[in-house]
mmCIF file of C-alpha atoms and ligand atoms in Angstrom:
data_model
loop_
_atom_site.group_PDB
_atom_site.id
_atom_site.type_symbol
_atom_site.label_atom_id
_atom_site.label_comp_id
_atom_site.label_asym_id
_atom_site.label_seq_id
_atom_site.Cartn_x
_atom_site.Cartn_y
_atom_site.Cartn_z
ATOM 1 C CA UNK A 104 77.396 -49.618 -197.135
ATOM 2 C CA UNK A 105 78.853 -52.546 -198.376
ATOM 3 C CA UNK A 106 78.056 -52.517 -201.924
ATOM 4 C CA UNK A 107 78.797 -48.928 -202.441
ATOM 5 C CA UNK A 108 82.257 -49.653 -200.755
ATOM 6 C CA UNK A 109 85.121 -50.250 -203.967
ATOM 7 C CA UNK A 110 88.617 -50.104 -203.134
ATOM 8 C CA UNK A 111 90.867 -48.235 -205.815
ATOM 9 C CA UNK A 112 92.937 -51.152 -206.484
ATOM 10 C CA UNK A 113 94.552 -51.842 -209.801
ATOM 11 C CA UNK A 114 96.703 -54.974 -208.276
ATOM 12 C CA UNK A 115 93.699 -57.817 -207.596
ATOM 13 C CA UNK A 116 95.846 -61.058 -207.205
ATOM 14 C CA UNK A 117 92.788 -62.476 -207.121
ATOM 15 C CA UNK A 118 91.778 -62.102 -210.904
ATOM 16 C CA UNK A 119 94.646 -65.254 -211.865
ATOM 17 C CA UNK A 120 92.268 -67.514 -209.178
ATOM 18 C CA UNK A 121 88.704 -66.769 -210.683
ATOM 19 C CA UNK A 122 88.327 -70.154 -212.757
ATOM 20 C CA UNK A 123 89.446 -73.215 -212.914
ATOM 21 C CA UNK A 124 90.823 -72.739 -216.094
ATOM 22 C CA UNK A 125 92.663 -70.025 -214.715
ATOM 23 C CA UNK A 126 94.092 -71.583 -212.252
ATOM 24 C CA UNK A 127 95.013 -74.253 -214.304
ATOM 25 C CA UNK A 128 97.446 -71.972 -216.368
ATOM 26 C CA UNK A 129 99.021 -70.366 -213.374
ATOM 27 C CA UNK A 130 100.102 -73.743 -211.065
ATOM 28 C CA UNK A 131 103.504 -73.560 -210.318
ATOM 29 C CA UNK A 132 103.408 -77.004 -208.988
ATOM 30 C CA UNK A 133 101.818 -80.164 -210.623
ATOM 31 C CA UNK A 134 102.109 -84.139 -209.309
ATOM 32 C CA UNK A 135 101.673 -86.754 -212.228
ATOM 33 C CA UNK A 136 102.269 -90.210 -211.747
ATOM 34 C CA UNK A 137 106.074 -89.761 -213.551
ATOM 35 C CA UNK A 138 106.976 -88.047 -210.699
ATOM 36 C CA UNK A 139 106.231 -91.157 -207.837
ATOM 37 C CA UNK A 140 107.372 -94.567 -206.346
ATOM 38 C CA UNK A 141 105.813 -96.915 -204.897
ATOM 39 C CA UNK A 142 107.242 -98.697 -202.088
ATOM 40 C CA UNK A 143 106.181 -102.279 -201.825
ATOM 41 C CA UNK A 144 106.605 -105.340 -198.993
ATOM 42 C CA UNK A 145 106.904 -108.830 -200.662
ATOM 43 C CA UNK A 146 105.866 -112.031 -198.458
ATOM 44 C CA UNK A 147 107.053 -115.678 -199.254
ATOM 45 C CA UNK A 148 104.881 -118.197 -200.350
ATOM 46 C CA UNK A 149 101.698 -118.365 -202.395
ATOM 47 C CA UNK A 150 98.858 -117.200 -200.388
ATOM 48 C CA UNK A 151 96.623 -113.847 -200.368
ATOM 49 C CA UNK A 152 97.935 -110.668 -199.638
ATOM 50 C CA UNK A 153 98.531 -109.886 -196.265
ATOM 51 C CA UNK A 154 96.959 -106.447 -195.125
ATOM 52 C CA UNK A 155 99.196 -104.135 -193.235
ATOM 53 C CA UNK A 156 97.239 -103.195 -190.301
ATOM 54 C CA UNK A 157 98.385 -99.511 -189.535
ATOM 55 C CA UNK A 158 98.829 -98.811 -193.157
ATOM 56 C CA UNK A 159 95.411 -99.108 -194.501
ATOM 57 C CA UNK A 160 95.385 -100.006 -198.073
ATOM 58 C CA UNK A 161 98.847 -101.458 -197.707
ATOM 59 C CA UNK A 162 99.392 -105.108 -198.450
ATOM 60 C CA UNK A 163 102.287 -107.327 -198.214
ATOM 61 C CA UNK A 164 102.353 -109.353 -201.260
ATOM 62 C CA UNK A 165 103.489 -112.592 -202.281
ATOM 63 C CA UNK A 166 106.178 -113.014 -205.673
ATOM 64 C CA UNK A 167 103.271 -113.786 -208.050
ATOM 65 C CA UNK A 168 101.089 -110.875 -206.532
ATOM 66 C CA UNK A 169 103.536 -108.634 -206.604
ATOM 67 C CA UNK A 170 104.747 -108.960 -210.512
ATOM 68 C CA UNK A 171 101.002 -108.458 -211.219
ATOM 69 C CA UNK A 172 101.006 -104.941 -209.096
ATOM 70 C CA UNK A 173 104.270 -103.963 -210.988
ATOM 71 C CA UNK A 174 102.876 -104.608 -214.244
ATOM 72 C CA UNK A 175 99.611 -102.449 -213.182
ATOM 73 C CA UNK A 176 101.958 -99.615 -211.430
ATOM 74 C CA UNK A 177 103.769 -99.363 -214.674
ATOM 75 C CA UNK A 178 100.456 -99.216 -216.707
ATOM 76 C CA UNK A 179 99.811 -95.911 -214.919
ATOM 77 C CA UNK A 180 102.684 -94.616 -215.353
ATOM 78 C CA UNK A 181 104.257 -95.006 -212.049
ATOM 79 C CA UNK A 182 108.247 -95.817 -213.316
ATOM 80 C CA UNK A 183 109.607 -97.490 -210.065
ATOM 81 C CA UNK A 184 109.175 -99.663 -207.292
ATOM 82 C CA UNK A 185 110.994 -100.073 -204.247
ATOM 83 C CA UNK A 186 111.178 -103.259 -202.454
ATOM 84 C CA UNK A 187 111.227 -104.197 -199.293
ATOM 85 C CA UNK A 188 111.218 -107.749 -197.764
ATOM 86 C CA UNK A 189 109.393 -109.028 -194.788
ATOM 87 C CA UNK A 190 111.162 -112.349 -193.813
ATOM 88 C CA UNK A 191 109.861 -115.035 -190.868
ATOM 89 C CA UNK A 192 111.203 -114.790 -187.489
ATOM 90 C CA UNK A 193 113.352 -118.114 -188.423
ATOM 91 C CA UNK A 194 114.754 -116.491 -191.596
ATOM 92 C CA UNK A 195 116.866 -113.947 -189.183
ATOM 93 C CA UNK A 196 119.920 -114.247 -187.273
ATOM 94 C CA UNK A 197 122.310 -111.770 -185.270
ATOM 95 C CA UNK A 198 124.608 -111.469 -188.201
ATOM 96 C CA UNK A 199 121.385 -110.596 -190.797
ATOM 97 C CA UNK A 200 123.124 -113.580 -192.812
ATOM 98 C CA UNK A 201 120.032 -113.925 -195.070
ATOM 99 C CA UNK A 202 121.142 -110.322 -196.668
ATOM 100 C CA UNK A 203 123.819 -112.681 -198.927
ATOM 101 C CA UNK A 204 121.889 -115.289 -200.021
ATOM 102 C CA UNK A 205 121.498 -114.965 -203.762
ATOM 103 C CA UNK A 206 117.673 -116.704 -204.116
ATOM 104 C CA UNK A 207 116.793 -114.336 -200.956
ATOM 105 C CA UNK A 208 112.926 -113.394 -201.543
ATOM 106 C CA UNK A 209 113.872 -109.979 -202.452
ATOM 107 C CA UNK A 210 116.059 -111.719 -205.122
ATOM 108 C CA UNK A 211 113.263 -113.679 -205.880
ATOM 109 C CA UNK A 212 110.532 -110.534 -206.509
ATOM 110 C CA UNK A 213 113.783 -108.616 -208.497
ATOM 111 C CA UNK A 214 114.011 -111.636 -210.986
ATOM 112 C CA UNK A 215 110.354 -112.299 -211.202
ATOM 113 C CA UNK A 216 109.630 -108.019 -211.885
ATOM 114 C CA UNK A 217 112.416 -107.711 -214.461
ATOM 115 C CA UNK A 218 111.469 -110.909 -216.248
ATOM 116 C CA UNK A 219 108.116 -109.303 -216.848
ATOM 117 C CA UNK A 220 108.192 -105.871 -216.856
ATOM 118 C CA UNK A 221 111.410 -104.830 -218.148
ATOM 119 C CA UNK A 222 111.034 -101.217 -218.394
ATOM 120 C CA UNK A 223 110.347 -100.681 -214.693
ATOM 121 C CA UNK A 224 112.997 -99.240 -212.281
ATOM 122 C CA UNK A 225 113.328 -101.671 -209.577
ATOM 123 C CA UNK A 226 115.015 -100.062 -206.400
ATOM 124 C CA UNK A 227 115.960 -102.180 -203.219
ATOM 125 C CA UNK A 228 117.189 -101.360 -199.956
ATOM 126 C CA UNK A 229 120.094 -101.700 -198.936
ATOM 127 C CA UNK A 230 120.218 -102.358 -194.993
ATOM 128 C CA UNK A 231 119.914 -105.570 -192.871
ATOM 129 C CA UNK A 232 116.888 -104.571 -190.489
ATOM 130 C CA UNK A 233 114.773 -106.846 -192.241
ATOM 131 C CA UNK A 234 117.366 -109.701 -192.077
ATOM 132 C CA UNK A 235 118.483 -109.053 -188.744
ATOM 133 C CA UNK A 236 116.805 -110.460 -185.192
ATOM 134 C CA UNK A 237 117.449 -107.300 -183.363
ATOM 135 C CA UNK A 238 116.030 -104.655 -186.105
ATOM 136 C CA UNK A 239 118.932 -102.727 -186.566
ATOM 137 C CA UNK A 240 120.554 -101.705 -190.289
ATOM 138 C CA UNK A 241 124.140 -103.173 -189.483
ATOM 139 C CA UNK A 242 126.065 -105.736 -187.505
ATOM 140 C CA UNK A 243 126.196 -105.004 -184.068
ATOM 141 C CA UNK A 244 129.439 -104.066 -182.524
ATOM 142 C CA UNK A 245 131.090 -107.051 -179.788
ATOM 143 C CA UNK A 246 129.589 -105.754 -176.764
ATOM 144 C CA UNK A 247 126.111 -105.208 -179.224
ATOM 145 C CA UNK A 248 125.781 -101.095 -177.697
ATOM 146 C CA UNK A 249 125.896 -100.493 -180.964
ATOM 147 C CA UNK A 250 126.510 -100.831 -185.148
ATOM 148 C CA UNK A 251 130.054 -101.828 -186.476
ATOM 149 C CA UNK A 252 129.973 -99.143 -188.874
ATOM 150 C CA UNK A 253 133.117 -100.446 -190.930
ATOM 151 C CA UNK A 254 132.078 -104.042 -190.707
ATOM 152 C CA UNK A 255 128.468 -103.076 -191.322
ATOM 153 C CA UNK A 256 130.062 -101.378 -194.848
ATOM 154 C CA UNK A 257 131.898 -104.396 -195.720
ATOM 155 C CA UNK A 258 128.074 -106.672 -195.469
ATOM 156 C CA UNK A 259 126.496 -103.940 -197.180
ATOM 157 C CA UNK A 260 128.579 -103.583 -200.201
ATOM 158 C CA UNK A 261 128.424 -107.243 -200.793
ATOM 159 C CA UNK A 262 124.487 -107.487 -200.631
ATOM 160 C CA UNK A 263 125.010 -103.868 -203.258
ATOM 161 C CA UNK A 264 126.782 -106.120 -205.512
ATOM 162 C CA UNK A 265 124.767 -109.135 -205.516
ATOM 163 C CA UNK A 266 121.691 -107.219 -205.982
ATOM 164 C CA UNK A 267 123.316 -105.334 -209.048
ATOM 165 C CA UNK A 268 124.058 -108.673 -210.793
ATOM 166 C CA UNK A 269 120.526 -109.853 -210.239
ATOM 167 C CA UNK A 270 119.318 -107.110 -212.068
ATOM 168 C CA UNK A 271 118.525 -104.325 -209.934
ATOM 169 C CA UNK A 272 118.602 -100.486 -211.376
ATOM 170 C CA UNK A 273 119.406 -98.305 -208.147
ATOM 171 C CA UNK A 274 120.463 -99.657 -204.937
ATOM 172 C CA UNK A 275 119.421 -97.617 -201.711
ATOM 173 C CA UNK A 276 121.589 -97.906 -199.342
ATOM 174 C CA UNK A 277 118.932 -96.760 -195.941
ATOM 175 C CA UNK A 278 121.351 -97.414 -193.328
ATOM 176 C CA UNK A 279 123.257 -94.261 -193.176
ATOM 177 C CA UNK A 280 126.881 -95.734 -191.706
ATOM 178 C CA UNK A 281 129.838 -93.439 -192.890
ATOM 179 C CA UNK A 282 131.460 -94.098 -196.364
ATOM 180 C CA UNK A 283 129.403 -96.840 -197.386
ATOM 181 C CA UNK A 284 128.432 -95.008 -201.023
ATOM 182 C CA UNK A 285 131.525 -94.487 -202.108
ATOM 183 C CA UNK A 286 132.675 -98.000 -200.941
ATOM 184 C CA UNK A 287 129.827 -99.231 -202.683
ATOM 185 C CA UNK A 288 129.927 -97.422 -205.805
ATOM 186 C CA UNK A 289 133.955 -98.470 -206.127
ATOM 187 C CA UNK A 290 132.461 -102.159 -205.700
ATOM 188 C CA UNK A 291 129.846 -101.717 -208.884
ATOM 189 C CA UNK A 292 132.388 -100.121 -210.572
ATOM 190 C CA UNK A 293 134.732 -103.307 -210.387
ATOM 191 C CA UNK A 294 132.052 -105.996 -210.753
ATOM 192 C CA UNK A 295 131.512 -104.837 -213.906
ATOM 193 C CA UNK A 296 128.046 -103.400 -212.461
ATOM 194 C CA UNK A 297 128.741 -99.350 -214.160
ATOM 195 C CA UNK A 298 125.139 -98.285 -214.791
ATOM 196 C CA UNK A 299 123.749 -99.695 -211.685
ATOM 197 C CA UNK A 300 122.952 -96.396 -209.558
ATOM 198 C CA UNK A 301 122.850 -95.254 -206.311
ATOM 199 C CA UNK A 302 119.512 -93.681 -204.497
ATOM 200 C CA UNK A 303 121.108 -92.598 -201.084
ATOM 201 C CA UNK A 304 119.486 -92.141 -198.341
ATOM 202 C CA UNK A 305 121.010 -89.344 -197.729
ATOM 203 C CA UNK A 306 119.189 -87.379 -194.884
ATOM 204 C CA UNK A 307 117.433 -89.793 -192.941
ATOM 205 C CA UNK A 308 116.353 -88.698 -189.391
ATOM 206 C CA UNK A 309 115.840 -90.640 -186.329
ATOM 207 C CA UNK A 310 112.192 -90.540 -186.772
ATOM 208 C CA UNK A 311 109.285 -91.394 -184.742
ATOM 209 C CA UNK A 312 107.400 -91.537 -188.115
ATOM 210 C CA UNK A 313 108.225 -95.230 -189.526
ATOM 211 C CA UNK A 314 106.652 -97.009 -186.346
ATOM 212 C CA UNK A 315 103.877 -98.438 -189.069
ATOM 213 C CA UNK A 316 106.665 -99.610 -191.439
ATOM 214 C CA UNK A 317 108.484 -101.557 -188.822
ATOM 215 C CA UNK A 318 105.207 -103.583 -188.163
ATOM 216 C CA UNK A 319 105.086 -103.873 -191.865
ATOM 217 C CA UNK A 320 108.453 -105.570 -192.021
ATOM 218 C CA UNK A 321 108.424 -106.923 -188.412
ATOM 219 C CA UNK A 322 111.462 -105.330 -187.662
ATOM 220 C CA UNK A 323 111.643 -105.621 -183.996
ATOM 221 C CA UNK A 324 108.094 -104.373 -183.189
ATOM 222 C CA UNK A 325 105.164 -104.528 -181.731
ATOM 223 C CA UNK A 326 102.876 -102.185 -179.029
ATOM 224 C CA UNK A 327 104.613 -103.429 -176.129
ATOM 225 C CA UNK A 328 107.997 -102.799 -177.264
ATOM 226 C CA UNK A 329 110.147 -99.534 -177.059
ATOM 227 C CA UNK A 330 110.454 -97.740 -180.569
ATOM 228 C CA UNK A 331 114.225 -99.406 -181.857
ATOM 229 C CA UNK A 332 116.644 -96.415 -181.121
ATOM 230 C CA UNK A 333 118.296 -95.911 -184.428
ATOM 231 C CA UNK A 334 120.444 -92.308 -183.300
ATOM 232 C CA UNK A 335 123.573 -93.348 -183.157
ATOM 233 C CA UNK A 336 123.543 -93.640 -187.160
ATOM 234 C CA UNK A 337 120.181 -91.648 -188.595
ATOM 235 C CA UNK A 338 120.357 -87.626 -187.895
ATOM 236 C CA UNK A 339 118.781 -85.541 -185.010
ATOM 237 C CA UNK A 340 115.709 -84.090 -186.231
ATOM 238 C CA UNK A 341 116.670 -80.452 -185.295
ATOM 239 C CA UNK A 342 119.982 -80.896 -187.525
ATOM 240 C CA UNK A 343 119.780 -78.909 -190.773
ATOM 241 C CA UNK A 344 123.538 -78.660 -191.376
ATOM 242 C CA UNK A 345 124.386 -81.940 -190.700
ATOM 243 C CA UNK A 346 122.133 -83.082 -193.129
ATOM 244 C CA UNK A 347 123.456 -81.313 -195.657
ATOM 245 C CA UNK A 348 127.015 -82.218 -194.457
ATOM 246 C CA UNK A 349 125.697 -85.956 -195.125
ATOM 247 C CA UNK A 350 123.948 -84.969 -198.499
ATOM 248 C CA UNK A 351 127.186 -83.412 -199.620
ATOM 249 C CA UNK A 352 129.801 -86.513 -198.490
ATOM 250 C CA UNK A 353 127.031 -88.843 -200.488
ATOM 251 C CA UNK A 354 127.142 -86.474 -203.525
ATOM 252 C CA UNK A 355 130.915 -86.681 -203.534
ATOM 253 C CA UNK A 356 131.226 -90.525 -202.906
ATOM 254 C CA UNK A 357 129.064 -90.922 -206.103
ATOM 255 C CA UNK A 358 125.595 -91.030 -205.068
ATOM 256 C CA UNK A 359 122.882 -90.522 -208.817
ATOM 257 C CA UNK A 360 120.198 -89.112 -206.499
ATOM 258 C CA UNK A 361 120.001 -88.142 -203.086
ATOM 259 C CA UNK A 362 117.048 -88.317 -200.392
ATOM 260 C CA UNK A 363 115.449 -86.724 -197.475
ATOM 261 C CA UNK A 364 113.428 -88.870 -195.239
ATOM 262 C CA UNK A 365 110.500 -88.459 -194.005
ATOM 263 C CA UNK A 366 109.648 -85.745 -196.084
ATOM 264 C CA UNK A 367 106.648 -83.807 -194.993
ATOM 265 C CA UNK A 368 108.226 -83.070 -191.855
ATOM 266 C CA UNK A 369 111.420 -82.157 -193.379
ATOM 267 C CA UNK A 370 110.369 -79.390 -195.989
ATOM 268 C CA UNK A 371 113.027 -77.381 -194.744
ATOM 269 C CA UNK A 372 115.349 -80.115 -195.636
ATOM 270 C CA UNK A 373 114.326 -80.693 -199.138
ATOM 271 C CA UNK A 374 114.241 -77.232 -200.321
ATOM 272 C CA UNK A 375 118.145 -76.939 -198.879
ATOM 273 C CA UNK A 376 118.722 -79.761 -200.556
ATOM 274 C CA UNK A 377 117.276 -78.780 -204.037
ATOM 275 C CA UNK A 378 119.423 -75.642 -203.501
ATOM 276 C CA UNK A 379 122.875 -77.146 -202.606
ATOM 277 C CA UNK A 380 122.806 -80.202 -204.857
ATOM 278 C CA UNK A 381 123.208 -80.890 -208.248
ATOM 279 C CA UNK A 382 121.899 -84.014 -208.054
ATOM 280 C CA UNK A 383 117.828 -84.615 -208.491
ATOM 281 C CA UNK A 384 116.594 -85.137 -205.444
ATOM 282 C CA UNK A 385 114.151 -87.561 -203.873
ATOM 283 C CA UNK A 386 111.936 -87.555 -200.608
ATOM 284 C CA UNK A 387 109.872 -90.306 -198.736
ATOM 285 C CA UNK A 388 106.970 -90.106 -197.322
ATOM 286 C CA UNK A 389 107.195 -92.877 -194.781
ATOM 287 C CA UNK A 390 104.604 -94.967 -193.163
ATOM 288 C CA UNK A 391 103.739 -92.754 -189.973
ATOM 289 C CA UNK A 392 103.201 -89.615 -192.866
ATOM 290 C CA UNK A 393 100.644 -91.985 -194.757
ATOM 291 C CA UNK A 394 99.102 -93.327 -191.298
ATOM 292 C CA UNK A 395 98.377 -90.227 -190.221
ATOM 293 C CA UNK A 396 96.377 -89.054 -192.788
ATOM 294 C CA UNK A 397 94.643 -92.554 -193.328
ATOM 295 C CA UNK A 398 93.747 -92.474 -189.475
ATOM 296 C CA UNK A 399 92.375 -88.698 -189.154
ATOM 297 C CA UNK A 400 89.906 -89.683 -192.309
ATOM 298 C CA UNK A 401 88.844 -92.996 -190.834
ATOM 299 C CA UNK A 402 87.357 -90.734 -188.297
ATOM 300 C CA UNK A 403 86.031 -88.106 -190.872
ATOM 301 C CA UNK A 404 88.164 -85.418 -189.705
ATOM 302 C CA UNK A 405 90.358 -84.916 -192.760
ATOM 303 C CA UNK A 406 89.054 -85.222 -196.344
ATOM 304 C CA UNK A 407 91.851 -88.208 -197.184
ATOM 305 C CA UNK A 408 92.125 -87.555 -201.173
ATOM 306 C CA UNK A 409 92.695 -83.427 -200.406
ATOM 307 C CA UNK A 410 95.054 -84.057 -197.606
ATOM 308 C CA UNK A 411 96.753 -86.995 -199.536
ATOM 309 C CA UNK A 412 97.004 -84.985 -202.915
ATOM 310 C CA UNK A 413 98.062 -81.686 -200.733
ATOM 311 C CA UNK A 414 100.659 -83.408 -198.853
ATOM 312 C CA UNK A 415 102.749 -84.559 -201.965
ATOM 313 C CA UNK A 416 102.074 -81.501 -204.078
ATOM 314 C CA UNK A 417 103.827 -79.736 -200.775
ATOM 315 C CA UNK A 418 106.820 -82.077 -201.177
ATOM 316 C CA UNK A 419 107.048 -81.719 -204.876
ATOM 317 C CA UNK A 420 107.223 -77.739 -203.858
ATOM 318 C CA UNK A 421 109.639 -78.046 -201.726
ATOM 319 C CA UNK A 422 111.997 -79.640 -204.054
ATOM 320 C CA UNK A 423 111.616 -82.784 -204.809
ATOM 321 C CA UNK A 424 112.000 -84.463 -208.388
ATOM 322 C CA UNK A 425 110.632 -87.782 -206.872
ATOM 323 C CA UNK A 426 108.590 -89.314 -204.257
ATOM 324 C CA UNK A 427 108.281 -92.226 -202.430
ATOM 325 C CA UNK A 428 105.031 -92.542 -201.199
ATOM 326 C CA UNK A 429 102.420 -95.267 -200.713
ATOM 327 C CA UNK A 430 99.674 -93.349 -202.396
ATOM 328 C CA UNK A 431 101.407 -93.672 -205.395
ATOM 329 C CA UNK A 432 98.692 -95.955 -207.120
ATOM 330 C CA UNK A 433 96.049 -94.356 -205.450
ATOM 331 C CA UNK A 434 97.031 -91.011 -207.373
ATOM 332 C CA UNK A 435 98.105 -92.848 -210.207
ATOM 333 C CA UNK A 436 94.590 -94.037 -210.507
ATOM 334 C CA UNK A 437 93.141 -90.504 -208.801
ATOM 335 C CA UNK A 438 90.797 -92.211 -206.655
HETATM 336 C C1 PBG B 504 115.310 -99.284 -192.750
HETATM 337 C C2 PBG B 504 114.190 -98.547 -193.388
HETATM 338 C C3 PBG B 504 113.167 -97.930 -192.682
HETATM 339 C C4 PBG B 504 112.298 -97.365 -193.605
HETATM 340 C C5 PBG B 504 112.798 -97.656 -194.872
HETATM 341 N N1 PBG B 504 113.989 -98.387 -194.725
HETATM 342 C C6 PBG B 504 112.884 -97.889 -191.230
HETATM 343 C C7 PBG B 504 113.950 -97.672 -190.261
HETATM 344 O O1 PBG B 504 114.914 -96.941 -190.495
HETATM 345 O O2 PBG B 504 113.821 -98.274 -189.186
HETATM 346 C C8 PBG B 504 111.067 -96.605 -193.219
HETATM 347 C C9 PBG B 504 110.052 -96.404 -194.256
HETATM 348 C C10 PBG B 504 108.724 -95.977 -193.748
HETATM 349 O O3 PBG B 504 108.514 -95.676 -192.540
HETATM 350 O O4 PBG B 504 107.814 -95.906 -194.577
HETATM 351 N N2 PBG B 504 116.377 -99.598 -193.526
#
C-alpha cells in the first residue's frame, strides 16, 4: 500500500533539505566567530587560573593569563572581550570606592590587553557590584532600602571616564539607573574621550539566570544566601514595552549599540528590538543560559555542542548582530 501511495504534489519543501550542500545554500542564519564576545573574569595576582565551579570551562584568570587568552580569542577571530573583575572581600566597601581607583585590576587587565593586542575591542562594565560589599550596581540610598539612582549616576560616569582614558573601546554601563547614558556620553564627550562608545545594557531583566555569574564574581553569594533582589532597577520579566521604552530612552541618550539580557529567554525581546532600533543590537547569554546546558550534558541528557551551537544560532535569528556568550572560544575553535 505504501509504496504504491504518491501524493500529487508539485510543492515538496523538502527538496531544498535533501543534502548538505543544499542546505548549505539555503541557511538563512549562520554564527561565525565575527559575530561573538567573550566575557572574561580577571583575578589578582600571579597564580593558576581559578575554575568557576558552576560554569564549567570557565576560569577566572590572572593579568598575565588573561593577555595570553586575548591574544588567542583574537587569533580566532573573536573581536572583543568583556571584562569583568572579581576583587577580595577586603578590596570592597559600602561606597564600591575601589570603582575609582585608576590601577584597579580591571585597569590593570585593560592596559596589559591593549598593550598587546591592539586590535581587540575591549568592553568593561560599568556597575559597582563587583566593588561593592552588599552586591548591588549603585550606592545605596541613606536608609540602604535601596540604590541612589542620581548619586549612583554621578559614581558611574566617573568610573566611564576613567576607563575611557585608560584605553577602553565601549563602556557598558549594566546597572540600568535612569539617565546614566546620556550623562555618561556628555562626560566622554567633554574629556576629550569622542570615539569611546557606549554598549548599553539596555533591557536587562531581573533574572534568576546570572546566579552562576554572581559566584563567579562573588557578588554577594553563595547557596545559603537569598538570590540579591535587583527589581527595583532591572525590568520585570513579563515587560515587553517597558523594555523597549528603556531601549528607546538609551538610543536617544546616545547609546552605539543596545542589549537584551539574558537572551535565550528573551527572543521576544530581541526580535522587537531589531525591529524598533536603528542601532545594531547585542544579546547576552548569561551564566545560568550556559549552566544549563553544561549541567543537562554532564548528565548525558543534552548533546552540549548541538544545544550550545543551536542556542546562539536562535539568538542570532532573533536579531542579534552580536553575542555575548561564554562559548565563544569553544565555537571559535568548533570543538
Ligand atoms: C552586574 C552584571 C551581572 C551580569 C553582568 N553584569 C549580574 C547582575 O546583574 O547581578 C550577569 C552576567 C551573567 O549572568 O553571565 N552588573
Amino acid at each position: 500500500m505504501n509504496e504504491e501511495f504518491k501524493l500529487e504534489l508539485s510543492i515538496r519543501p523538502r527538496r531544498l533539505r535533501s543534502s548538505v550542500s543544499r542546505r548549505a545554500l539555503v541557511a538563512e542564519t549562520r554564527l561565525a566567530p565575527s559575530d561573538l564576545i567573550s566575557p572574561l573574569f580577571v583575578v589578582d595576582g600571579d597564580g593558576d587560573p581559578e575554575p568557576v565551579e558552576a560554569m564549567p570551562g570557565v576560569v577566572r584568570f590572572p593579568v598575565r593569563r588573561l593577555v595570553t587568552e586575548c591574544r588567542e580569542l583574537f587569533e580566532l577571530g573573536i573581536p572583543a572581550v568583556a571584562l569583568f573583575p572579581c576583587l577580595e572581600a577586603s578590596q570592597k566597601d559600602a561606597t564600591g570606592s575601589g570603582a575609582l581607583d585608576g590601577n584597579t585590576l580591571v585597569l590593570r587587565a585593560v592596559r596589559a590587553i591593549k598593550r598587546d593586542v591592539p586590535g581587540l575591542t575591549v568592553i568593561t562594565d560599568i556597575a559597582l557590584d563587583p566593588y561593592t560589599t552588599h552586591g548591588h550596581d549603585g550606592l545605596l540610598n541613606g536608609d540602604g532600602t535601596d540604590v541612589d539612582n542620581d548619586a549612583t549616576v554621578a559614581v558611574l560616569t566617573r568610573m566611564a571616564v576613567l576607563h575611557a582614558e585608560t584605553g577602553v573601546d565601549w563602556v557598558a554601563p549594566s546597572d540600568m539607573m535612569d539617565g546614566r547614558v546620556g550623562t555618561i556620553r556628555a562626560a566622554l564627550d567633554t574629556a576629550g574621550a569622542t570615539d569611546t562608545g557606549i554598549l548599553a545594557y539596555s533591557a536587562k531583566f531581573a533574572s534568576a539566570f546570572y546566579g552562576p555569574f554572581r559566584e563567579a564574581v562573588g557578588s554577594a553569594t553563595g547557596r545559603d544566601r537569598p538570590v540579591l533582589d535587583k527589581r527595583t532597577y532591572q525590568l520585570e520579566p513579563g515587560n515587553r514595552r517597558e523594555a523597549l521604552r528603556e531601549v528607546w530612552l538609551d538610543e536617544s541618550e546616545g547609546a552605539d549599540v543596545v542589549m537584551v539580557k539574558p537572551a535565550g529567554p528573551y527572543l521576544d525581546i530581541i526580535r522587537d528590538v531589531r525591529e524598533q532600533s536603528g542601532l545594531p543590537v547585542a544579546a547576552y547569554q548569561v551564566s545560568g543560559e550556559y549552566a544549563q546546558i553544561h549541567a543537562a550534558a554532564e548528565r548525558g541528557w543534552l548533546d552540549l555542542r548541538a544545544c550550545r551551537d543551536e542556542s546562539l544560532l536562535a539568538i542570532k535569528r532573533a536579531g542579534a548582530d552580536m553575542i555575548l556568550t561564554y562559548f565563544a572560544r569553544a565555537v571559535a575553535e568548533r570543538r
